[in-house]
Short mmCIF file of C-alpha atoms in Angstrom, two decimals:
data_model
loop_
_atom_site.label_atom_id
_atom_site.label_comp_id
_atom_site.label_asym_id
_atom_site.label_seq_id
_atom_site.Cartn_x
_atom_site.Cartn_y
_atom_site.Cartn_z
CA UNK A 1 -18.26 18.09 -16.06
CA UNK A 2 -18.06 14.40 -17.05
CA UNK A 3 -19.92 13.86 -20.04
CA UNK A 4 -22.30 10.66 -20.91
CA UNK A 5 -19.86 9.62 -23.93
CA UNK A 6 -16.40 10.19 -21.77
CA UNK A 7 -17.87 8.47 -18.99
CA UNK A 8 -19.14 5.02 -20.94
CA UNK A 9 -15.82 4.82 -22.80
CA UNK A 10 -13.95 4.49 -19.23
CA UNK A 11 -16.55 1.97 -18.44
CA UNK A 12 -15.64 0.38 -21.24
CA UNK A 13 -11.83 0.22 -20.54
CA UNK A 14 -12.35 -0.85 -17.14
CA UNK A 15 -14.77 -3.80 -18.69
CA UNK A 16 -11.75 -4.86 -20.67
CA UNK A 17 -9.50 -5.06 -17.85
CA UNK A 18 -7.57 -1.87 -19.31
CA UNK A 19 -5.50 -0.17 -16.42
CA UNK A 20 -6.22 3.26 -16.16
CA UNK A 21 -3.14 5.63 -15.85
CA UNK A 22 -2.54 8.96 -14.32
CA UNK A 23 -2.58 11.38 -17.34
CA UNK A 24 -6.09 9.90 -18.83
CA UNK A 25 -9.31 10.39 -18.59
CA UNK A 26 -11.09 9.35 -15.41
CA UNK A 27 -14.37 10.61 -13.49
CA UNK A 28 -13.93 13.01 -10.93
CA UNK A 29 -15.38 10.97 -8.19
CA UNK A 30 -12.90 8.03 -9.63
CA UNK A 31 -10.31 10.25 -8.82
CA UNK A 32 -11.68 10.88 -5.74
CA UNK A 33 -12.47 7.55 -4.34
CA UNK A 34 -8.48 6.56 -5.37
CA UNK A 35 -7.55 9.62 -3.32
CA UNK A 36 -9.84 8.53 -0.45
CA UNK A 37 -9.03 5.10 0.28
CA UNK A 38 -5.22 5.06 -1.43
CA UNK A 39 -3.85 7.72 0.94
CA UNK A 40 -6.13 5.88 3.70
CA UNK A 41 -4.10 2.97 3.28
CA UNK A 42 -0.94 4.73 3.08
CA UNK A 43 -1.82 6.46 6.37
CA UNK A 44 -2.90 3.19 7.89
CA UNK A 45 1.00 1.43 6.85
CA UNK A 46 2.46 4.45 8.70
CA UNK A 47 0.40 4.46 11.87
CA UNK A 48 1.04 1.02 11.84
CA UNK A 49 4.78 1.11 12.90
CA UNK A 50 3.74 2.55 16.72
CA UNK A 51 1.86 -0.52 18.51
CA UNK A 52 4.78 -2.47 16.96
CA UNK A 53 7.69 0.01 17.64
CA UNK A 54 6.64 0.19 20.83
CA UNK A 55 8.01 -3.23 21.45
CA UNK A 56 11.56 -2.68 19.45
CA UNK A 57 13.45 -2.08 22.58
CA UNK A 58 11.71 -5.09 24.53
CA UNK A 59 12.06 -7.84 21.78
CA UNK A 60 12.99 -11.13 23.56
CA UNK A 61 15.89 -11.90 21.70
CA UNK A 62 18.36 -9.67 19.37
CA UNK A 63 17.12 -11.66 16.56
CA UNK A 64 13.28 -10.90 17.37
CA UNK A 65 14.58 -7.05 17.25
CA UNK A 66 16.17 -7.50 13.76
CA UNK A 67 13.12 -8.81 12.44
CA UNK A 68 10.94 -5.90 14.14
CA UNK A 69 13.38 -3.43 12.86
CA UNK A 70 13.10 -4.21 9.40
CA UNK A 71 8.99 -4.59 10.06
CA UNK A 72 8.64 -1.44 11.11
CA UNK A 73 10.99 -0.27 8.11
CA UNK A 74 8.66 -1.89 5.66
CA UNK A 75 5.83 -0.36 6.95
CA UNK A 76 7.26 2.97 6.22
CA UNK A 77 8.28 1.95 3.08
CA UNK A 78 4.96 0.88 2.07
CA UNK A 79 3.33 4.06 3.45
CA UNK A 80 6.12 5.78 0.45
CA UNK A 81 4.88 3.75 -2.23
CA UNK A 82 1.02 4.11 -1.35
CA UNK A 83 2.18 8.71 -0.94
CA UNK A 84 3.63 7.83 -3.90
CA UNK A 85 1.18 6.65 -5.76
CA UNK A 86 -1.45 9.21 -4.42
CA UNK A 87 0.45 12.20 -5.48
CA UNK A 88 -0.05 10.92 -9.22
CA UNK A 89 -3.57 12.11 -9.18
CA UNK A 90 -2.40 15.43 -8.50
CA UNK A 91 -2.95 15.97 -4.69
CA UNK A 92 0.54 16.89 -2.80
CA UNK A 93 1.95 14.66 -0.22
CA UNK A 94 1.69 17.60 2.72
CA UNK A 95 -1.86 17.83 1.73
CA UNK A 96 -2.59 13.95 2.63
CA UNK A 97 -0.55 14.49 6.01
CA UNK A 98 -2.03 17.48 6.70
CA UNK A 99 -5.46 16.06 6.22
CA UNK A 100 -4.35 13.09 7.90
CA UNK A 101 -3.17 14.61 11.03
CA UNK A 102 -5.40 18.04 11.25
CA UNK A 103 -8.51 17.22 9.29
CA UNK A 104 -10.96 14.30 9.15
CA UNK A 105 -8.92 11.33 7.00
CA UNK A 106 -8.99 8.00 8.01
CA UNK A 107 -6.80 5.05 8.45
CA UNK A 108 -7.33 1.49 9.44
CA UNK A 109 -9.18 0.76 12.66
CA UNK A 110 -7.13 -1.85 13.64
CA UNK A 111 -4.04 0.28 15.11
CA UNK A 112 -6.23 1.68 17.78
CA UNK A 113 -5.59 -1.47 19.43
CA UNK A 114 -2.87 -1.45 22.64
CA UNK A 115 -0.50 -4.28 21.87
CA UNK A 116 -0.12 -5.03 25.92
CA UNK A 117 2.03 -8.20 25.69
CA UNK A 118 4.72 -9.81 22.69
CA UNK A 119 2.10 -12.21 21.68
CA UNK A 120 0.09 -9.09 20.25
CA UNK A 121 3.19 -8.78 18.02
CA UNK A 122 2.60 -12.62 17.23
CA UNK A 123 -0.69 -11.71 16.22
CA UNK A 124 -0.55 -8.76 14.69
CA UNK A 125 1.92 -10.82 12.01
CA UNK A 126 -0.13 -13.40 11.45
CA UNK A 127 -3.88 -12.10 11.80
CA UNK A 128 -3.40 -7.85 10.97
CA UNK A 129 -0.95 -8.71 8.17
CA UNK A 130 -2.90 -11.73 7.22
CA UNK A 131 -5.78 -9.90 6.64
CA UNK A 132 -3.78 -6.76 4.85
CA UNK A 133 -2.15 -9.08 2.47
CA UNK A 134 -5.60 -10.97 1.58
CA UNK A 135 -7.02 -7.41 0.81
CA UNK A 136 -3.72 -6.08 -0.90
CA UNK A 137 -3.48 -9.45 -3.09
CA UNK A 138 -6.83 -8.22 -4.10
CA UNK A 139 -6.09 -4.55 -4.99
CA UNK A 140 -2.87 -5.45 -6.78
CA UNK A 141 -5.26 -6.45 -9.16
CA UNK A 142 -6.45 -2.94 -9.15
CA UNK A 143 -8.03 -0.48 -12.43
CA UNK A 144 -5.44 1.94 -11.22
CA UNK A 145 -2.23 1.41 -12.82
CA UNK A 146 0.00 3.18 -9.59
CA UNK A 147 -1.95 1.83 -6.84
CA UNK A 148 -2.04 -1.78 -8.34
CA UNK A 149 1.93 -1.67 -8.75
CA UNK A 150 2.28 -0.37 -5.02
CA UNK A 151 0.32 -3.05 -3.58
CA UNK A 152 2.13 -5.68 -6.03
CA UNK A 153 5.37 -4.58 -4.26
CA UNK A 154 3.81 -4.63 -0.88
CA UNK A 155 2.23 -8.34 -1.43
CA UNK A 156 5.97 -9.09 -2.02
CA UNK A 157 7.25 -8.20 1.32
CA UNK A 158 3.75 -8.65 3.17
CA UNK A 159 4.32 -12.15 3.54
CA UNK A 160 7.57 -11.96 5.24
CA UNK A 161 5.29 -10.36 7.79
CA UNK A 162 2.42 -13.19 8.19
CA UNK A 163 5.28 -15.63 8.00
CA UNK A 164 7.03 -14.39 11.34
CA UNK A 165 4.44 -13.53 13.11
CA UNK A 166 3.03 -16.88 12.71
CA UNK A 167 5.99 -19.03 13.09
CA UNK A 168 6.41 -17.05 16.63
CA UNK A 169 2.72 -17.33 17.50
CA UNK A 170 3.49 -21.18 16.71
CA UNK A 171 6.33 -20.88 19.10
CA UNK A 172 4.32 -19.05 21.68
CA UNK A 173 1.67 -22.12 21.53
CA UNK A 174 4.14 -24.57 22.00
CA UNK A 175 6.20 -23.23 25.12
CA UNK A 176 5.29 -23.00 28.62
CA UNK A 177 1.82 -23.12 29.88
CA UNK A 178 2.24 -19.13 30.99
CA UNK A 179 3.24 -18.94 27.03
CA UNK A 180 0.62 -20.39 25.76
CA UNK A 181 -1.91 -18.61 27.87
CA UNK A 182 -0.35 -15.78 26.60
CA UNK A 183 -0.41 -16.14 22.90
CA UNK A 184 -4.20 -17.40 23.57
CA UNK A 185 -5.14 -14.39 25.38
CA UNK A 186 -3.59 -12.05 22.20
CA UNK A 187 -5.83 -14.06 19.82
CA UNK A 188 -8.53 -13.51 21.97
CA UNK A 189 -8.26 -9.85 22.30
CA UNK A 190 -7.44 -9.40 18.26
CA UNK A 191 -9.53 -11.85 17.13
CA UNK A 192 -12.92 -9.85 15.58
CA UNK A 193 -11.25 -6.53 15.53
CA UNK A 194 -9.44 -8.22 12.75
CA UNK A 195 -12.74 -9.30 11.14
CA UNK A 196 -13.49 -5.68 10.83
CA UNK A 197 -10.28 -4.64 9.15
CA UNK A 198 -12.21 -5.92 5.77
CA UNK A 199 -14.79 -2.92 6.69
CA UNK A 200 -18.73 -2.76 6.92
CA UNK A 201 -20.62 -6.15 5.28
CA UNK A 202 -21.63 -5.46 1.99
CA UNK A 203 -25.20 -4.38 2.89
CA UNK A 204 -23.85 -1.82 5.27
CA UNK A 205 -20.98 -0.21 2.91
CA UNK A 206 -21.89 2.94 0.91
CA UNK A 207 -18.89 2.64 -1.64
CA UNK A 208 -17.94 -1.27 -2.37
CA UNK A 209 -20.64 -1.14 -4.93
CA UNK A 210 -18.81 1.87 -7.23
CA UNK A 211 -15.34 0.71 -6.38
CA UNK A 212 -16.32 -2.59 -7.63
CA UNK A 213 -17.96 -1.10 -11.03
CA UNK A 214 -14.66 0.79 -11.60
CA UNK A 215 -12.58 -2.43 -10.93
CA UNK A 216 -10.68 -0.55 -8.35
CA UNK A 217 -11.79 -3.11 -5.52
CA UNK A 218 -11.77 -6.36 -7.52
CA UNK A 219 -13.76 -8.92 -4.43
CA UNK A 220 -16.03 -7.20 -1.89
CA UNK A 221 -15.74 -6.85 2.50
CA UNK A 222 -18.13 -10.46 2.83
CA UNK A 223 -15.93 -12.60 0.34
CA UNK A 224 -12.60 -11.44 1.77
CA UNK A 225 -13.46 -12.02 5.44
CA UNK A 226 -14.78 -15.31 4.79
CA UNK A 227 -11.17 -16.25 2.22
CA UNK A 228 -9.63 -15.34 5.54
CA UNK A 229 -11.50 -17.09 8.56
CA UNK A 230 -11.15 -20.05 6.24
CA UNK A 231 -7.65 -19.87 6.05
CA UNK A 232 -7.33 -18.87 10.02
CA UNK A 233 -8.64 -21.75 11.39
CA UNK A 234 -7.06 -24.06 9.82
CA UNK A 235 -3.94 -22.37 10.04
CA UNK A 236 -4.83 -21.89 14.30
CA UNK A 237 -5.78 -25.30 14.46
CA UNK A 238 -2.63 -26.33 13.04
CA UNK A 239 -0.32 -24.78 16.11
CA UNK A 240 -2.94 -25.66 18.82
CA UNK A 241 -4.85 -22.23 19.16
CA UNK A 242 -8.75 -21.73 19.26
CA UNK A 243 -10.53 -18.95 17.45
CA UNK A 244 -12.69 -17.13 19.89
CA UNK A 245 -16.07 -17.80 18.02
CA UNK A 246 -18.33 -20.20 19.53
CA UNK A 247 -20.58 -20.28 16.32
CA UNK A 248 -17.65 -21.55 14.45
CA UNK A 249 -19.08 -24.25 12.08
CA UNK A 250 -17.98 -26.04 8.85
CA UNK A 251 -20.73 -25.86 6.15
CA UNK A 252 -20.30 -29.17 4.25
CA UNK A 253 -22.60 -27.86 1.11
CA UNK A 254 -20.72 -24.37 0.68
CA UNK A 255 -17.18 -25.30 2.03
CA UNK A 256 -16.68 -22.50 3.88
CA UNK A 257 -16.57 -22.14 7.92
CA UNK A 258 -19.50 -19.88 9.19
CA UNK A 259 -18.54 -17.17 11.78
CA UNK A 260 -20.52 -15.04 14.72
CA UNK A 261 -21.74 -11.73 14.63
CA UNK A 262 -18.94 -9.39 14.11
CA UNK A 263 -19.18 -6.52 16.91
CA UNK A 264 -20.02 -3.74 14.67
CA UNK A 265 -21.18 -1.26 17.19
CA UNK A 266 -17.33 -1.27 18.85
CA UNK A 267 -15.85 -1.02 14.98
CA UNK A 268 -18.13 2.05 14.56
CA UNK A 269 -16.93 3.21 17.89
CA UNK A 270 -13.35 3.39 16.84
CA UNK A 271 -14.16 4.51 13.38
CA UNK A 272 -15.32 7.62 15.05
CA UNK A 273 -12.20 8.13 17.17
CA UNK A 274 -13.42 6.01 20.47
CA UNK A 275 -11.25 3.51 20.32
CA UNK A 276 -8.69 2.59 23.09
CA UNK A 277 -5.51 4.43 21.41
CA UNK A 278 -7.40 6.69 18.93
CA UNK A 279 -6.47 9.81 20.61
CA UNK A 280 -2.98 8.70 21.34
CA UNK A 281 -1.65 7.29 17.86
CA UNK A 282 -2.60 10.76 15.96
CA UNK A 283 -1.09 12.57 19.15
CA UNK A 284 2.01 10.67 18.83
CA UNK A 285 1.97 11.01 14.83
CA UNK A 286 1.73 14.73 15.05
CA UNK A 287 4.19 15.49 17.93
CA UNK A 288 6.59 13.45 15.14
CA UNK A 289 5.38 16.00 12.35
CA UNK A 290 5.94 18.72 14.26
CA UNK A 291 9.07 17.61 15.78
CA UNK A 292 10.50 16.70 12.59
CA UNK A 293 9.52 20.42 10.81
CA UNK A 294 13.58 21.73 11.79
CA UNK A 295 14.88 18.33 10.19
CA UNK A 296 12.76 18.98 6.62
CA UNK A 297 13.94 22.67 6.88
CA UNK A 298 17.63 22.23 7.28
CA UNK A 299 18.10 19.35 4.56
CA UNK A 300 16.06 22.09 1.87
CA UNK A 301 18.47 24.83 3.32
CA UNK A 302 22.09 22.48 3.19
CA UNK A 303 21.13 22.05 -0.45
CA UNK A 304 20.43 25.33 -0.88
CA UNK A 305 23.73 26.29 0.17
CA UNK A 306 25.36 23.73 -1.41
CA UNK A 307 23.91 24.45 -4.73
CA UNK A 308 25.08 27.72 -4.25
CA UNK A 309 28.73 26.56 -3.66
CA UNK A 310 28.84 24.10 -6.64
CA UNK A 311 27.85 27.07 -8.61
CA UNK A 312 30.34 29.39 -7.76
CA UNK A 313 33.04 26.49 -8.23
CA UNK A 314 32.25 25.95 -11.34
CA UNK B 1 -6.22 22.26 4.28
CA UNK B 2 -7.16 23.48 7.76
CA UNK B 3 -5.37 26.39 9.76
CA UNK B 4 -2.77 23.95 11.36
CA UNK B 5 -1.33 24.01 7.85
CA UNK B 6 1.87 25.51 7.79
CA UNK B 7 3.75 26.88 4.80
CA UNK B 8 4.85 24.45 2.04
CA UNK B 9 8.13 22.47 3.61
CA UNK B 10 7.92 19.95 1.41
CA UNK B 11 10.95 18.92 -0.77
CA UNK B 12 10.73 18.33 -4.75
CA UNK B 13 9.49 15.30 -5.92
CA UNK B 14 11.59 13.25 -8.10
CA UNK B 15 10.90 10.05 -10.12
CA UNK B 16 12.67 6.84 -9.45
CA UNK B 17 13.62 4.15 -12.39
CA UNK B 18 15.86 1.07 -11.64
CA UNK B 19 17.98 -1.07 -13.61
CA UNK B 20 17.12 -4.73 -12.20
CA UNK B 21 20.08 -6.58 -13.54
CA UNK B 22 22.97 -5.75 -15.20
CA UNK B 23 22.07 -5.72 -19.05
CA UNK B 24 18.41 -4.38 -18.30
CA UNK B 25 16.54 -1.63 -19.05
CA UNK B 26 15.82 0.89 -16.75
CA UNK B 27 12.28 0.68 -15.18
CA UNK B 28 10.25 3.32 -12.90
CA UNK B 29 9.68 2.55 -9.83
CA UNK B 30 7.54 5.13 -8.06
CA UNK B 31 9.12 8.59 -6.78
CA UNK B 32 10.62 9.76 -3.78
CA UNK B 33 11.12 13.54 -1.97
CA UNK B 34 14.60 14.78 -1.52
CA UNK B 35 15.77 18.13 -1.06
CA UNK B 36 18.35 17.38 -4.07
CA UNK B 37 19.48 14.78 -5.99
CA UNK B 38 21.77 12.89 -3.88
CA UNK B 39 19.20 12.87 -0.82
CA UNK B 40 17.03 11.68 -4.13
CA UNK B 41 19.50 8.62 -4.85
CA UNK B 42 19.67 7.78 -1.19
CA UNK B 43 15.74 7.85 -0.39
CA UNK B 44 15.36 5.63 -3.45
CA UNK B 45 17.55 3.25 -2.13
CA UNK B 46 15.84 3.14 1.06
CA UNK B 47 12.26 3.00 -0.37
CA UNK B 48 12.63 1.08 -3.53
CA UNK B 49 15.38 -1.44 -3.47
CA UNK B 50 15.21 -2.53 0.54
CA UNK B 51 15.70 -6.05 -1.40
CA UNK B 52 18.14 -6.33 -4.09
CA UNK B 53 15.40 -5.62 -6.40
CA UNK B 54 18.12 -3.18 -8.40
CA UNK B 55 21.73 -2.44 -9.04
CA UNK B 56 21.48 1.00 -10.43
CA UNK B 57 19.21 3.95 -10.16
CA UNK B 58 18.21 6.63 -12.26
CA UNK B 59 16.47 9.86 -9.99
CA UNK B 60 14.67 12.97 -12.25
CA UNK B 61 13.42 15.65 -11.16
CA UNK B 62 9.42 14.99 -11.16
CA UNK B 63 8.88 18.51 -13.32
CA UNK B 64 11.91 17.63 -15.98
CA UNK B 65 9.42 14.64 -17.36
CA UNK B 66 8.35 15.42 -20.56
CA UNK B 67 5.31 13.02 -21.60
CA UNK B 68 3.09 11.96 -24.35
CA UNK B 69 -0.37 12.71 -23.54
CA UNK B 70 -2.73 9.81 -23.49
CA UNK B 71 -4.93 11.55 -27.16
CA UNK B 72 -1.67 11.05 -28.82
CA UNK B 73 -2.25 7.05 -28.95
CA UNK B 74 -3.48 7.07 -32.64
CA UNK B 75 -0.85 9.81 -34.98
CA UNK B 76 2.13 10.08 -32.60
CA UNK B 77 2.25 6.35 -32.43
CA UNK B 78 0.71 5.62 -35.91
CA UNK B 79 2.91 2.34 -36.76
CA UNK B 80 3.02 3.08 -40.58
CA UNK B 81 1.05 0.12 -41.41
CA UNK B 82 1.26 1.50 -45.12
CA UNK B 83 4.89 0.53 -45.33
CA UNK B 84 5.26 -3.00 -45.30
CA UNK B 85 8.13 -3.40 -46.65
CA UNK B 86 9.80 -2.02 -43.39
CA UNK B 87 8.97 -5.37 -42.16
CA UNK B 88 10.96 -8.95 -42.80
CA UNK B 89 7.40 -10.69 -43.37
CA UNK B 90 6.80 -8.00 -46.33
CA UNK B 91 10.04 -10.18 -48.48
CA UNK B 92 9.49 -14.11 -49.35
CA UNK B 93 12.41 -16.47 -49.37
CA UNK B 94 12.98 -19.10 -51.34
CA UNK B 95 11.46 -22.74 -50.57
CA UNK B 96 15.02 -24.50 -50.90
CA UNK B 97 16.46 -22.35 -48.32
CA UNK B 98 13.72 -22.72 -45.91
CA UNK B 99 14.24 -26.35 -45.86
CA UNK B 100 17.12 -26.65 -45.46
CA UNK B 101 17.32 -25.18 -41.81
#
């Protein structure tokens, strides 16, 4: 059990801005809450590369595919560094996956979104990792030593993901009529789903509050949303595309743009496994567990064998 | 775990530290899975330095990490504050000399 005195001294740290590493002290549920929402996010990065790797083969132009590619790379990559930092509070990687792909954990809502044109790959750049790197920025500020350096390197290559995605939405909006409509009609469709990648307002959200106290979450769901419609519309009224929000309206006194109701009964929907693609992303994930089982097997056994051989050589 | 769970396929973890720049210390980096050490060097590659962020790599196997524990902050690190004189500050120089420079 926690005691009183052990658990006011890592209040104490965290009140100093102290990072908190793997080998001390920390409250069980402050181990638990890192588990939660750090191997979240890591499943969330990998799920992630299927509504965009779905479009690898039908990039417009060789270029387009070279940046996809190496997209859909970094998405694995950050799904690594987020494993990796999970494992150092002690749970094993197959147990996350496991859980993940058998069991009840959760990743972001977003990816249970069809991407049914190329504009949704505009978008997804510039609104889904828009949003992820105004929420990462955040958590690179983290208590946790390992999951604020794996979201320091993430922020690093994050933007090289807002930053295509927009200048091709930009693109989009300035071609053809039939292109334009199209990169409108992505916005449209991704618009509030977006909204709800910064999860439940405040009122509504049963762990900001604790994740906050522990410094682990350094801003809450309301104040990031809002950093980011105020950065989205200038940034869409800059290339000539409108934000799907009627109740859009500057507030002079508090500098910020107000928004609309956010469609939370569709974001609890999907939460619960409703969505559009729910049921196909975690069949697709599993089939390339499963699938990949011989592959994991045979690279233990090959070193097996050769550890054998290097030891009778020698 | 739930009964999908299959025996334990998963390969050893190792520990990844990279040498920025030539004339730099090493520094971790996170770890990787490999089923041995050259698999290790290669998945480091791949995960940690997608952009020139190192030219060298160290990989360790995860268990072979021998640590402090976080209690040892006050003995095992105990600066020796009672020996002053290890330190340049401890010795005064001369006036002359100082102006000089």
């Amino acid at each position: 059990m926690d005691t009183q005195d052990q658990l006011k001294e890592f209040q104490q740290r965290i009140d100093n801005g102290e990072k908190i590493e793997p080998k001390d002290w920390m409250p069980e549920r402050y181990r638990k809450q890192l588990t939660r929402i750090m191997s979240q996010h890591a499943h969330s990065e990998i799920v992630g590369m299927l509504p965009e790797g779905n479009w690898i083969t039908r990039a417009p132009s060789l270029k387009r595919k070279l940046v996809l590619l190496a997209k859909v790379q970094d998405e694995a990559g950050h799904g690594l560094y987020l494993y990796s930092g999970t494992e150092t509070l002690g749970v094993k990687r197959q147990e996350l996956i496991e859980d993940y792909l058998y069991g009840n954990a959760k990743y972001s809502s977003i990816f249970n979104y069809p991407t049914l044109t190329y504009a949704d790959i505009c978008v997804i750049g510039w609104l889904v990792d828009g949003a992820a790197i105004v929420n990462q920025t955040m958590l690179a500020k983290s208590s946790y030593g390992p999951y604020s350096r794996a979201n320091i390197r993430i922020c690093k290559e994050e933007s090289f993901h807002k930053k295509q995605g927009y200048e091709m939405l930009a693109k989009m909006a300035d071609g053809t009529a039939e292109q334009k409509k199209m990169a409108q009609d992505a916005v449209n469709r991704w618009w509030w789903a977006t909204l709800m990648m910064f999860g439940p307002h405040d009122t509504d959200s049963p762990n900001s509050a604790e994740l906050i106290k522990w410094g682990v979450k350094t801003k809450t769901n309301d104040e990031l949303r809002q950093h980011f419609v105020d950065r989205m519309v200038m940034e869409a009224e800059a290339i000539g595309i409108e934000l799907p929000d009627p109740d859009l309206t500057y507030n002079e006194e508090t500098g910020h743009w107000e928004f609309g109701d956010i469609p939370w009964d569709e974001f609890w929907s999907v939460v619960k496994g409703d969505g559009p693609m729910n049921r196909e992303r975690i069949k697709a994930r599993r089939k390339a567990y499963e699938e990949g089982e011989w592959v994991r097997e045979a690279a233990k056994e090959y070193a097996r064998k050769k550890r054998l051989q290097d030891e009778k050589a020698s | 775990m739930t009964e999908n769970s299959t025996e334990n396929t998963e390969w050893p973890l190792w520990e990844v530290f990279y040498q920025p720049k030539d004339g730099k210390p090493f520094e971790h980096a996170g770890s990787v899975h490999a089923a041995d050490a050259e698999m290790a060097l290669q998945n480091a590659r791949d995960t940690y330095a997608r952009r020139s962020e190192g030219i060298a790599f160290w990989v360790v196997p995860s268990d072979q990490i021998v640590a402090s524990t976080p209690e040892d902050v006050g003995p095992f690190f105990d600066p020796a504050n009672d020996k002053p004189y290890r330190h340049p500050q401890f010795y005064s120089v001369p006036r002359a000399v100082k102006k000089r420079k």
